[in-house]
PDB file of C-alpha atoms in Angstrom:
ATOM      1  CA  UNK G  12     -34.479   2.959   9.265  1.00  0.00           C
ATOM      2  CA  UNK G  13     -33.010   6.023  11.391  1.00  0.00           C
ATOM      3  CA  UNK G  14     -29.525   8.005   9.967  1.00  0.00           C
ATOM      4  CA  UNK G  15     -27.646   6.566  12.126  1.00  0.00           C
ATOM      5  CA  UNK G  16     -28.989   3.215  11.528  1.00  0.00           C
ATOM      6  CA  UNK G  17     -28.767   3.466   8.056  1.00  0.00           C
ATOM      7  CA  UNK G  18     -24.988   4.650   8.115  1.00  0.00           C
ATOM      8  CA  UNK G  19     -24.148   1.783  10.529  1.00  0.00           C
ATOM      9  CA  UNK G  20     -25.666  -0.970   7.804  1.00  0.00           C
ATOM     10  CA  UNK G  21     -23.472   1.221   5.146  1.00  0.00           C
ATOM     11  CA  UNK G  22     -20.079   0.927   7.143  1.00  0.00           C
ATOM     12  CA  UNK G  23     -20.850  -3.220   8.114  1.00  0.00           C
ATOM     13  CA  UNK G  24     -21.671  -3.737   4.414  1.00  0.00           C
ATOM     14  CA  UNK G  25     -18.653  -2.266   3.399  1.00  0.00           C
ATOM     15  CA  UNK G  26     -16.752  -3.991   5.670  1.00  0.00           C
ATOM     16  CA  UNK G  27     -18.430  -7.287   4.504  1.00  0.00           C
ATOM     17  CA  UNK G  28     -18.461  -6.934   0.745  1.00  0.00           C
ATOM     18  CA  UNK G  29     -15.325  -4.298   0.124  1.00  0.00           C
ATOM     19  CA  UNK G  30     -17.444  -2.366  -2.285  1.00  0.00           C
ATOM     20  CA  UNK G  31     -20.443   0.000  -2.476  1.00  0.00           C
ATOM     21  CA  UNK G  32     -22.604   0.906  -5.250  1.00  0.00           C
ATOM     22  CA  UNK G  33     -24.625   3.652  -4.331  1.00  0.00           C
ATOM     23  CA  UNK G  34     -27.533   3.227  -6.993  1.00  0.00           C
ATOM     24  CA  UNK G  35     -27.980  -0.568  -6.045  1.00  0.00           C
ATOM     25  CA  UNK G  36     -28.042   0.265  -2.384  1.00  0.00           C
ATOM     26  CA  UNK G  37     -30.525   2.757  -2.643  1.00  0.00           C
ATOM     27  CA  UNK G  38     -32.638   0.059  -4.478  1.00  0.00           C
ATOM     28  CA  UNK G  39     -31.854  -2.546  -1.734  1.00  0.00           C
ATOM     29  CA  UNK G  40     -33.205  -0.058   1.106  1.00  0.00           C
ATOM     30  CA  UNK G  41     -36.126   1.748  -1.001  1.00  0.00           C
ATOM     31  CA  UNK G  42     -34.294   4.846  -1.014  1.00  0.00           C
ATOM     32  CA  UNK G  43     -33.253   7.184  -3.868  1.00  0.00           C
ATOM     33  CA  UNK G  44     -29.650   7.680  -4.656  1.00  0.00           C
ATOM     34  CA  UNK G  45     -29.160  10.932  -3.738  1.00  0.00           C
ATOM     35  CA  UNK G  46     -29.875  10.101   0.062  1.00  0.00           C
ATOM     36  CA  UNK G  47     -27.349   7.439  -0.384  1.00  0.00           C
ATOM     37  CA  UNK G  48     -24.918   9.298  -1.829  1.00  0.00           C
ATOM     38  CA  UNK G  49     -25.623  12.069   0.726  1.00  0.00           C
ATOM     39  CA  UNK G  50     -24.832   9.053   3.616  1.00  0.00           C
ATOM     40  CA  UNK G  51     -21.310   8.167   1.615  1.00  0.00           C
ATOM     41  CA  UNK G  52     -20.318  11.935   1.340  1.00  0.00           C
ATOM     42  CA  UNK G  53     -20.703  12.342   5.133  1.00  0.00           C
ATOM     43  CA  UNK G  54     -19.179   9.361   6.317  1.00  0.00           C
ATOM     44  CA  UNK G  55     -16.518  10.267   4.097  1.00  0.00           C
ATOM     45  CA  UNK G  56     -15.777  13.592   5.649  1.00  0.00           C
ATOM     46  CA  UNK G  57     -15.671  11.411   9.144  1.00  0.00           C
ATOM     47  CA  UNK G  58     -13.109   9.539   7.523  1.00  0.00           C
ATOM     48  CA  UNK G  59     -14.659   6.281   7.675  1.00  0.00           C
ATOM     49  CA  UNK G  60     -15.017   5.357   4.111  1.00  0.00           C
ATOM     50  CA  UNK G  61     -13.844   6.721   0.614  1.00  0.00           C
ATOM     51  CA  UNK G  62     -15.966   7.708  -1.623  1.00  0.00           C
ATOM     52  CA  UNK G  63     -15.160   7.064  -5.826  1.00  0.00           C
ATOM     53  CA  UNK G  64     -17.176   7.433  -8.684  1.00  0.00           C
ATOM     54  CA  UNK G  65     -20.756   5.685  -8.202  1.00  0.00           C
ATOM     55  CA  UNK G  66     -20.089   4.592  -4.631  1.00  0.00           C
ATOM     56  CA  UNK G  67     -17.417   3.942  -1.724  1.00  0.00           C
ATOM     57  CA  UNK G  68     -14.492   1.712  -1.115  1.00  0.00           C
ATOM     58  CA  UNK G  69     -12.988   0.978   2.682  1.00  0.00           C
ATOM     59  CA  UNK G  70     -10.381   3.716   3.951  1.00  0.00           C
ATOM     60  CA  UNK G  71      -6.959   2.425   4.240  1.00  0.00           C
ATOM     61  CA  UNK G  72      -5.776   1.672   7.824  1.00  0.00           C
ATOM     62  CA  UNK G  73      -2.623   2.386   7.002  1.00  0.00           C
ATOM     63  CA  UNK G  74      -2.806   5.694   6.852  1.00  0.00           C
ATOM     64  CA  UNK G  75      -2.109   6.108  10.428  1.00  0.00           C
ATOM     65  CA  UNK G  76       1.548   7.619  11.467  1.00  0.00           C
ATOM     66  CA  UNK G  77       4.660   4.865  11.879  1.00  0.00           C
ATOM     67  CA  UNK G  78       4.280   3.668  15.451  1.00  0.00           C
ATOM     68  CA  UNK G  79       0.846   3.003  14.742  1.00  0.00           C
ATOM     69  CA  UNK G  80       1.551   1.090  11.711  1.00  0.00           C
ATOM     70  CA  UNK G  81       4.156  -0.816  13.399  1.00  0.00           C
ATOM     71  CA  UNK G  82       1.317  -2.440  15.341  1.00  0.00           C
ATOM     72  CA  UNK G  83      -0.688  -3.784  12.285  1.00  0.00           C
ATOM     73  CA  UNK G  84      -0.799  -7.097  11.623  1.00  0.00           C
ATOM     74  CA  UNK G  85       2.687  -7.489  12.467  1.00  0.00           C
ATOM     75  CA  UNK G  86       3.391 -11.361  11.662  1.00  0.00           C
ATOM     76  CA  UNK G  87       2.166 -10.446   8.096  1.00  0.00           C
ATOM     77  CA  UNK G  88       4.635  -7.905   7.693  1.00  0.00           C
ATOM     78  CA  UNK G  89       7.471 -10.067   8.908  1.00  0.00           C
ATOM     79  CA  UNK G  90       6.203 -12.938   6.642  1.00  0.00           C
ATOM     80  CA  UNK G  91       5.713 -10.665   3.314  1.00  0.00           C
ATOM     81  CA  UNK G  92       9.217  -8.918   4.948  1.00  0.00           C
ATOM     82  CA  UNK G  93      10.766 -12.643   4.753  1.00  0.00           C
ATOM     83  CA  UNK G  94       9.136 -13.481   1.681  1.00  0.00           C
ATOM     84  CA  UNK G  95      10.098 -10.264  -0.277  1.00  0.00           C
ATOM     85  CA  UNK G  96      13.677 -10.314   1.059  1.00  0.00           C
ATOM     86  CA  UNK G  97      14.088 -13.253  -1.146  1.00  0.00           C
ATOM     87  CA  UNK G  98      13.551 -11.889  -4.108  1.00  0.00           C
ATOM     88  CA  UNK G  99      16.420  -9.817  -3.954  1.00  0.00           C
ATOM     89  CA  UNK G 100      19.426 -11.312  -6.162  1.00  0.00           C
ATOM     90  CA  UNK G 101      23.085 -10.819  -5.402  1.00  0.00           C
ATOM     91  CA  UNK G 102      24.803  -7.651  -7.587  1.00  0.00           C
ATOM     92  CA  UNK G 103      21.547  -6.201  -8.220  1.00  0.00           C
ATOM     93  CA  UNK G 104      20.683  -1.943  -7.266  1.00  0.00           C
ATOM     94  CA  UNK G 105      17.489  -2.178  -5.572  1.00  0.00           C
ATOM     95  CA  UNK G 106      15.244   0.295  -4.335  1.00  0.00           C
ATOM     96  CA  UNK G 107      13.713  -0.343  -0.743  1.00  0.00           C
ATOM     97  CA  UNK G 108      10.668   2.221  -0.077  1.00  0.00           C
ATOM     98  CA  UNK G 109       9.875   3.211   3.774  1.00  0.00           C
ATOM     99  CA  UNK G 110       7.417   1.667   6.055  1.00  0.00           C
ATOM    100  CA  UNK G 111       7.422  -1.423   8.221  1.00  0.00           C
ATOM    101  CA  UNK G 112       6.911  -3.862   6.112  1.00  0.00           C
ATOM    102  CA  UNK G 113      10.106  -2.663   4.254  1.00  0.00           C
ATOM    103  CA  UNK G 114      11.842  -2.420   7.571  1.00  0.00           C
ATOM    104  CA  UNK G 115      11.550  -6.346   7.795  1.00  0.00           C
ATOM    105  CA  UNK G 116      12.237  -6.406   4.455  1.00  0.00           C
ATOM    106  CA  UNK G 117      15.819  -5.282   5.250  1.00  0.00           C
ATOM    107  CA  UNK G 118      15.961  -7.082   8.549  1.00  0.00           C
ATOM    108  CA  UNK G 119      15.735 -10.375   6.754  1.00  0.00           C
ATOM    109  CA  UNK G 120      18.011  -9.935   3.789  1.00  0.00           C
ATOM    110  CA  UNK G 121      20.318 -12.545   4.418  1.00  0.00           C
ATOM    111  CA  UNK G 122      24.066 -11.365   5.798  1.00  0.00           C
ATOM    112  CA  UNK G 123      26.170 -12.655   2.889  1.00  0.00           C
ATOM    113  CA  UNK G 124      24.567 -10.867   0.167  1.00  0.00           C
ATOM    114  CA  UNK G 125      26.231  -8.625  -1.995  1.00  0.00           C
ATOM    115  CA  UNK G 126      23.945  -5.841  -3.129  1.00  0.00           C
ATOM    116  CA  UNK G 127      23.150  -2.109  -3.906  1.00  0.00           C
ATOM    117  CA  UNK G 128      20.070  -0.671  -1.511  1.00  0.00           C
ATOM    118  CA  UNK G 129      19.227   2.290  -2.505  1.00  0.00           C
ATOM    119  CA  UNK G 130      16.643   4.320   0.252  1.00  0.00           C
ATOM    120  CA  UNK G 131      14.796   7.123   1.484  1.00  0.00           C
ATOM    121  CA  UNK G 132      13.666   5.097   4.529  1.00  0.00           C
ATOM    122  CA  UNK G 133      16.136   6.240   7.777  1.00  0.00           C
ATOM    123  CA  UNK G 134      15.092   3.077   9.116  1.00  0.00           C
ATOM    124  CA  UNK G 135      15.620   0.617   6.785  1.00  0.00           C
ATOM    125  CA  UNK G 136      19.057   2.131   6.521  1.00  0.00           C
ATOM    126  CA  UNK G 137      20.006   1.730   9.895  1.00  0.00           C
ATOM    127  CA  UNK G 138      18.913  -2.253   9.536  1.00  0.00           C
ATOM    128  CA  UNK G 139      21.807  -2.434   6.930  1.00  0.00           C
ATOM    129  CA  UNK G 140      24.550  -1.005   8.932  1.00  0.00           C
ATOM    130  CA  UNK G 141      25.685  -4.933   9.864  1.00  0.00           C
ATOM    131  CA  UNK G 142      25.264  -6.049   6.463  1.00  0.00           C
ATOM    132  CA  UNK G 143      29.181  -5.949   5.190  1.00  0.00           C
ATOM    133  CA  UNK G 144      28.199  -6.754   1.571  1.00  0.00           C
ATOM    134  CA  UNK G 145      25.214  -4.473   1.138  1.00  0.00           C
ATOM    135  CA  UNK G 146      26.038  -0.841  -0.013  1.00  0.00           C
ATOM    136  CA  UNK G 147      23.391   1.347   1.527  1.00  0.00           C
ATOM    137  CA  UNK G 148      22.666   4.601  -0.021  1.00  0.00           C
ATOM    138  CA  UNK G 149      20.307   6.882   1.594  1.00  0.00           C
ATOM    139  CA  UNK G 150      18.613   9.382  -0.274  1.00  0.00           C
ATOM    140  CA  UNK G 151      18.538  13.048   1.070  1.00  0.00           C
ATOM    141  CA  UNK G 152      15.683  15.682   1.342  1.00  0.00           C
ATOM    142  CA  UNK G 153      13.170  16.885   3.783  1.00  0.00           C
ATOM    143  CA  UNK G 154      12.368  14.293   6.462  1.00  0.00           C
ATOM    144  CA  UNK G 155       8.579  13.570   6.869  1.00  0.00           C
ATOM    145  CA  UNK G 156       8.004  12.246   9.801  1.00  0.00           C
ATOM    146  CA  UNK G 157       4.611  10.697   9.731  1.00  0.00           C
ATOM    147  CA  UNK G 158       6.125   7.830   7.719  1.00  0.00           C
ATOM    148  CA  UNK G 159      10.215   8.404   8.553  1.00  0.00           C
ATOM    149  CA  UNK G 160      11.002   8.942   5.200  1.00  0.00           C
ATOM    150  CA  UNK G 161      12.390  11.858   3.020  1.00  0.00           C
ATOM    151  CA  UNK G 162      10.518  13.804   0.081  1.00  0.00           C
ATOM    152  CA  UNK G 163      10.797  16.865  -1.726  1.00  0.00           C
ATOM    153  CA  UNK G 164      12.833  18.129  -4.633  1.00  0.00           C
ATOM    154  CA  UNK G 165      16.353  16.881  -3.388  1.00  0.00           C
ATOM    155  CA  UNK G 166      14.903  13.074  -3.174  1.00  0.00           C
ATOM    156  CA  UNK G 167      13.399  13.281  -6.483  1.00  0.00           C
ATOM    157  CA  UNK G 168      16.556  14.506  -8.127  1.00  0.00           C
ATOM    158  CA  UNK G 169      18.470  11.766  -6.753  1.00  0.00           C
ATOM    159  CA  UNK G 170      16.064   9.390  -7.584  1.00  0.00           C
ATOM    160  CA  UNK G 171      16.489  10.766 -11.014  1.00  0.00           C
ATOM    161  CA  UNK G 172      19.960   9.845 -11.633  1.00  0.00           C
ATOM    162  CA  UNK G 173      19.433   6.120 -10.374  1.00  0.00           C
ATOM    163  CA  UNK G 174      18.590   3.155 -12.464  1.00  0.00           C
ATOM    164  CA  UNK G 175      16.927   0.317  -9.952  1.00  0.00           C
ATOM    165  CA  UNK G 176      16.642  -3.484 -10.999  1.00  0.00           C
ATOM    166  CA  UNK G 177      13.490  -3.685  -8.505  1.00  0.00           C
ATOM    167  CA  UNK G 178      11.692  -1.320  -6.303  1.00  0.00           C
ATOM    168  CA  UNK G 179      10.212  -2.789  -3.132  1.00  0.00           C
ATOM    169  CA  UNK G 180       7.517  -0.399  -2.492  1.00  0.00           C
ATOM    170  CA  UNK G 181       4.951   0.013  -0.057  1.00  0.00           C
ATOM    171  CA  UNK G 182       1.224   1.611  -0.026  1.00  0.00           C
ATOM    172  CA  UNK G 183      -1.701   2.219   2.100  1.00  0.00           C
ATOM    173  CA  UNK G 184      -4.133   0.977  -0.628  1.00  0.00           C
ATOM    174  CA  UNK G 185      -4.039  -1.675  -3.140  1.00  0.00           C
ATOM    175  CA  UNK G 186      -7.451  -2.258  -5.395  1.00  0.00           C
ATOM    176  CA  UNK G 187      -8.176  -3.263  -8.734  1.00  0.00           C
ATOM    177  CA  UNK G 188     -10.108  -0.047 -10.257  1.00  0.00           C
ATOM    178  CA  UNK G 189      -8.195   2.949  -8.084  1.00  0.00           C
ATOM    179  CA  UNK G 190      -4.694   1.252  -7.968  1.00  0.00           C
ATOM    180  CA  UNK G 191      -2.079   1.713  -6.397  1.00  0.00           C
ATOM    181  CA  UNK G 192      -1.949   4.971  -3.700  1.00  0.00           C
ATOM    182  CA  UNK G 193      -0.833   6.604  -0.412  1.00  0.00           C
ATOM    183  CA  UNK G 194      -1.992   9.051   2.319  1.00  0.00           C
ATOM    184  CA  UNK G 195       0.211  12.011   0.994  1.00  0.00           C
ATOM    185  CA  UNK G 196       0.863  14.025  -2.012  1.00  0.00           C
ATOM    186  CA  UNK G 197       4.718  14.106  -1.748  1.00  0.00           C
ATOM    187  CA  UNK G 198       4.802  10.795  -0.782  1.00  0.00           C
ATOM    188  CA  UNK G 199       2.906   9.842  -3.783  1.00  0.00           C
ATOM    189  CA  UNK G 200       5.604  11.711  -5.634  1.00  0.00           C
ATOM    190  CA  UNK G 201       8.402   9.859  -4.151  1.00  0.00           C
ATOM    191  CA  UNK G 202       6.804   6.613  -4.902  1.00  0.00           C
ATOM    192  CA  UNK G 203       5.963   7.303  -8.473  1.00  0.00           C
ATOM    193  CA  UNK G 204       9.480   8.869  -9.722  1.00  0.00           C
ATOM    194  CA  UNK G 205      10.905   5.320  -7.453  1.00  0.00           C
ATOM    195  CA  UNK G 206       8.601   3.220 -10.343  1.00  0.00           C
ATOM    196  CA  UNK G 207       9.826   5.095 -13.197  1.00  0.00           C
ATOM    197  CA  UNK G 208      13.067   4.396 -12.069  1.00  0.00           C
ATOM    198  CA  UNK G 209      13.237   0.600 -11.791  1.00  0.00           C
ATOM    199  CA  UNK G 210      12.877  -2.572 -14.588  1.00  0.00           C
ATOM    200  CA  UNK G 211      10.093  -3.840 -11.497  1.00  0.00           C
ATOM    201  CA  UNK G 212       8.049  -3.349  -8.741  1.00  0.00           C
ATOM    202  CA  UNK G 213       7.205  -5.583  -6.302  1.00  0.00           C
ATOM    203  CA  UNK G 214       4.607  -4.278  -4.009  1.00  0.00           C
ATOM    204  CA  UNK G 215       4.518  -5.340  -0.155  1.00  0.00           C
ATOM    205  CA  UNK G 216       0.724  -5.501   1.033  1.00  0.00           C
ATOM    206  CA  UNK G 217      -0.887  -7.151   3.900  1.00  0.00           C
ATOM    207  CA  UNK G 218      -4.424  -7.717   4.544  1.00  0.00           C
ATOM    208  CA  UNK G 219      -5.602  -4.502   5.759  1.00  0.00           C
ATOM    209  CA  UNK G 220      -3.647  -2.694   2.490  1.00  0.00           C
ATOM    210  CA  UNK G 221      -5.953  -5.261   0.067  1.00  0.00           C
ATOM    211  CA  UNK G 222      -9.007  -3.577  -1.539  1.00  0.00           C
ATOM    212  CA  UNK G 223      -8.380  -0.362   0.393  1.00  0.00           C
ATOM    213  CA  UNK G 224      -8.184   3.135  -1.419  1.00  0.00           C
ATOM    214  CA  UNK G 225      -6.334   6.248  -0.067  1.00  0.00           C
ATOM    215  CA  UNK G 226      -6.331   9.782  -1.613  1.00  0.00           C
ATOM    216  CA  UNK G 227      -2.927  10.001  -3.511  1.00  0.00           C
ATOM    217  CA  UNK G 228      -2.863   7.512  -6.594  1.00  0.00           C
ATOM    218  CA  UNK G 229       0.894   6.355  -7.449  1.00  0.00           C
ATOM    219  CA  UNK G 230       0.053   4.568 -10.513  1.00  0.00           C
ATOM    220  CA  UNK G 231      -2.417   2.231 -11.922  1.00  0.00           C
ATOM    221  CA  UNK G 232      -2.704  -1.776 -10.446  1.00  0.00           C
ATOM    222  CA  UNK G 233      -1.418  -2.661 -13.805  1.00  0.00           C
ATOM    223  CA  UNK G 234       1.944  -1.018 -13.600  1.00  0.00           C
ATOM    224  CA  UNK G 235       2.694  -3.421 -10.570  1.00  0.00           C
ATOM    225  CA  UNK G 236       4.981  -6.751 -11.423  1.00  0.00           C
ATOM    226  CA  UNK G 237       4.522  -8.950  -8.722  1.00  0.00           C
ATOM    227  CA  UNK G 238       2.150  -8.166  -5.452  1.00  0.00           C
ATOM    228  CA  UNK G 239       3.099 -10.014  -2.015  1.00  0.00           C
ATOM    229  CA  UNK G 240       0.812 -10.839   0.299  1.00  0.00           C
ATOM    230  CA  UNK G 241       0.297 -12.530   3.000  1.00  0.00           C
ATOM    231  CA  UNK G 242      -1.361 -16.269   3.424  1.00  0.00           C
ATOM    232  CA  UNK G 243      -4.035 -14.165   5.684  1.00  0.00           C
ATOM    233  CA  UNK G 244      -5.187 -12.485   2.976  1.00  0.00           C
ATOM    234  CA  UNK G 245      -8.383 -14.099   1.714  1.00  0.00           C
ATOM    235  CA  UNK G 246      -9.757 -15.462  -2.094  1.00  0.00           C
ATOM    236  CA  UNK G 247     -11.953 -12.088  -2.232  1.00  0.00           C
ATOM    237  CA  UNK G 248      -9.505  -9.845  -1.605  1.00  0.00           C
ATOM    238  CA  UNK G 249      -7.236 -11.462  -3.686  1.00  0.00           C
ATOM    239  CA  UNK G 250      -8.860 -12.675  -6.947  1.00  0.00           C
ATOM    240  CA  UNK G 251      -9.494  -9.107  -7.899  1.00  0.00           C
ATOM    241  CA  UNK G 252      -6.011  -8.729  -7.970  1.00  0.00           C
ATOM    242  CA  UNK G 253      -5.670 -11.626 -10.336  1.00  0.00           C
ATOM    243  CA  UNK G 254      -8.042 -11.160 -12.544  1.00  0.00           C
ATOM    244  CA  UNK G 255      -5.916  -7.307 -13.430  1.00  0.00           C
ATOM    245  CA  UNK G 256      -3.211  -9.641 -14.364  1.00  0.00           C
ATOM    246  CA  UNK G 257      -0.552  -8.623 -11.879  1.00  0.00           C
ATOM    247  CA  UNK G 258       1.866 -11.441 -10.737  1.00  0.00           C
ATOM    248  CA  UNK G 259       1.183 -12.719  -7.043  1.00  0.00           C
ATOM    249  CA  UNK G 260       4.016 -13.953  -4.603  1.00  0.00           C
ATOM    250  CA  UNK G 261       2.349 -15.610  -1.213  1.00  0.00           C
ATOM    251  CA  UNK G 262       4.488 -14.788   1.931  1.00  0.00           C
ATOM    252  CA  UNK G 263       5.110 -18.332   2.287  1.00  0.00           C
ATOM    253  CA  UNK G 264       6.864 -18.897  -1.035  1.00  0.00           C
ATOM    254  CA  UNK G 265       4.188 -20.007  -3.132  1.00  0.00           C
ATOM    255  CA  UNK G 266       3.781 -17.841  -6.479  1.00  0.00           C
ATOM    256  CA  UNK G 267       0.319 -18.360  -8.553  1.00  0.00           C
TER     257      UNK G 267
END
């Protein structure tokens, strides 16, 4: 089997299975591990896979900048947006992260509720501005634009000084072993000091988030409380999720 070949049957089995193990691989295709591992590191630097300790995981898709994003699966977002939305209770302080799956999120919290939504998403700000009952506070800092949301050491001060009942919080990457992480470092940050700062987490992912891994690690899967997804997502990219023991919410209701 030529390179190329070879690095083809690595990215389709990955795409098939969700996981690579480099030394059983290398067994499969009577090669030694090293040339293996030497196919993983360069498809890596193409960007087409992540590598982690013994083999590879898929790259997240979501790593791509806002407008992009808003084109990914969107009737899961506005499901897990719908779904997640009711999960808020009235008189609770609630943390909404950025992204578009938060932005429908905030689009369908329903018009009478009274609430505290606490942001660093410009977006999901501006989808409150009809909402009488809903006090909106945006957090300042420096605007990053890739994902429309504000880092840096004036958001994680005021983040600081805020007790949350939930955070809503969204990720490029949800899997079992790496967790919970993001494209950026600051980001990552953000998200993290949001966590500390809340009695819960409820993490928004659809399908393309599921089993994916991206650079920046927020915290470990276990420090999720409830995960919603979407009814797309299927039994293998879900019972991983289960077996961790984090609480799952499907987008159409259903919790199990």
């Amino acid at each position: 089997m030529l390179t190329s070949q070879r690095k083809q049957h690595i990215l389709s089995l990955l795409r098939r299975e969700g996981s690579i193990v480099a030394k059983d691989l290398g067994a499969q295709l009577g090669l030694s591990e090293d040339s293996i591992r030497r196919d993983l590191r360069e498809l890596a630097a193409q960007g087409l896979l992540k590598r982690v300790h013994g083999g590879a995981l898929p790259v997240a898709a979501a790593e791509g900048d806002f407008a992009r994003r808003m084109q990914l699966v969107p009737d899961e977002k506005v499901a897990i947006g719908r779904a997640a939305a009711g999960l808020v209770v009235g008189g609770q302080v609630v943390f909404i992260d950025g992204g578009t799956t938060a932005v429908q999120l905030a689009r369908h919290l329903p018009m009478n509720l009274r609430a505290t939504v606490v942001t660093h998403s410009p977006s999901v700000a501006v989808e409150l501005v009809s909402h009488a009952d809903i006090e909106v506070v945006v957090l300042g800092g420096r605007l990053f634009k890739h994902s429309v949301v504000t880092v840096g050491a004036a958001t994680m001060e005021a983040i600081s000084r805020i007790r949350a009942d939930t955070y809503f919080m969204g990720v490029t990457g949800v899997q079992a072993e790496a967790g919970l992480t993001t494209g950026d470092m600051e980001e990552a940050q953000v998200k993290r000091a949001l966590m500390d700062a809340s009695a819960e987490t409820v993490v928004l992912a659809s399908s393309e988030k599921l089993g994916a891994v991206s650079a920046w690690q927020v915290h470990p899967l276990k420090r999720a409380g409830r995960i919603v997804h979407s009814t797309q997502a299927s039994r293998k990219m879900i019972e991983p999720l289960r077996k961790a023991g984090v609480g799952l919410v499907r987008a159409d209701g259903d919790a199990h």
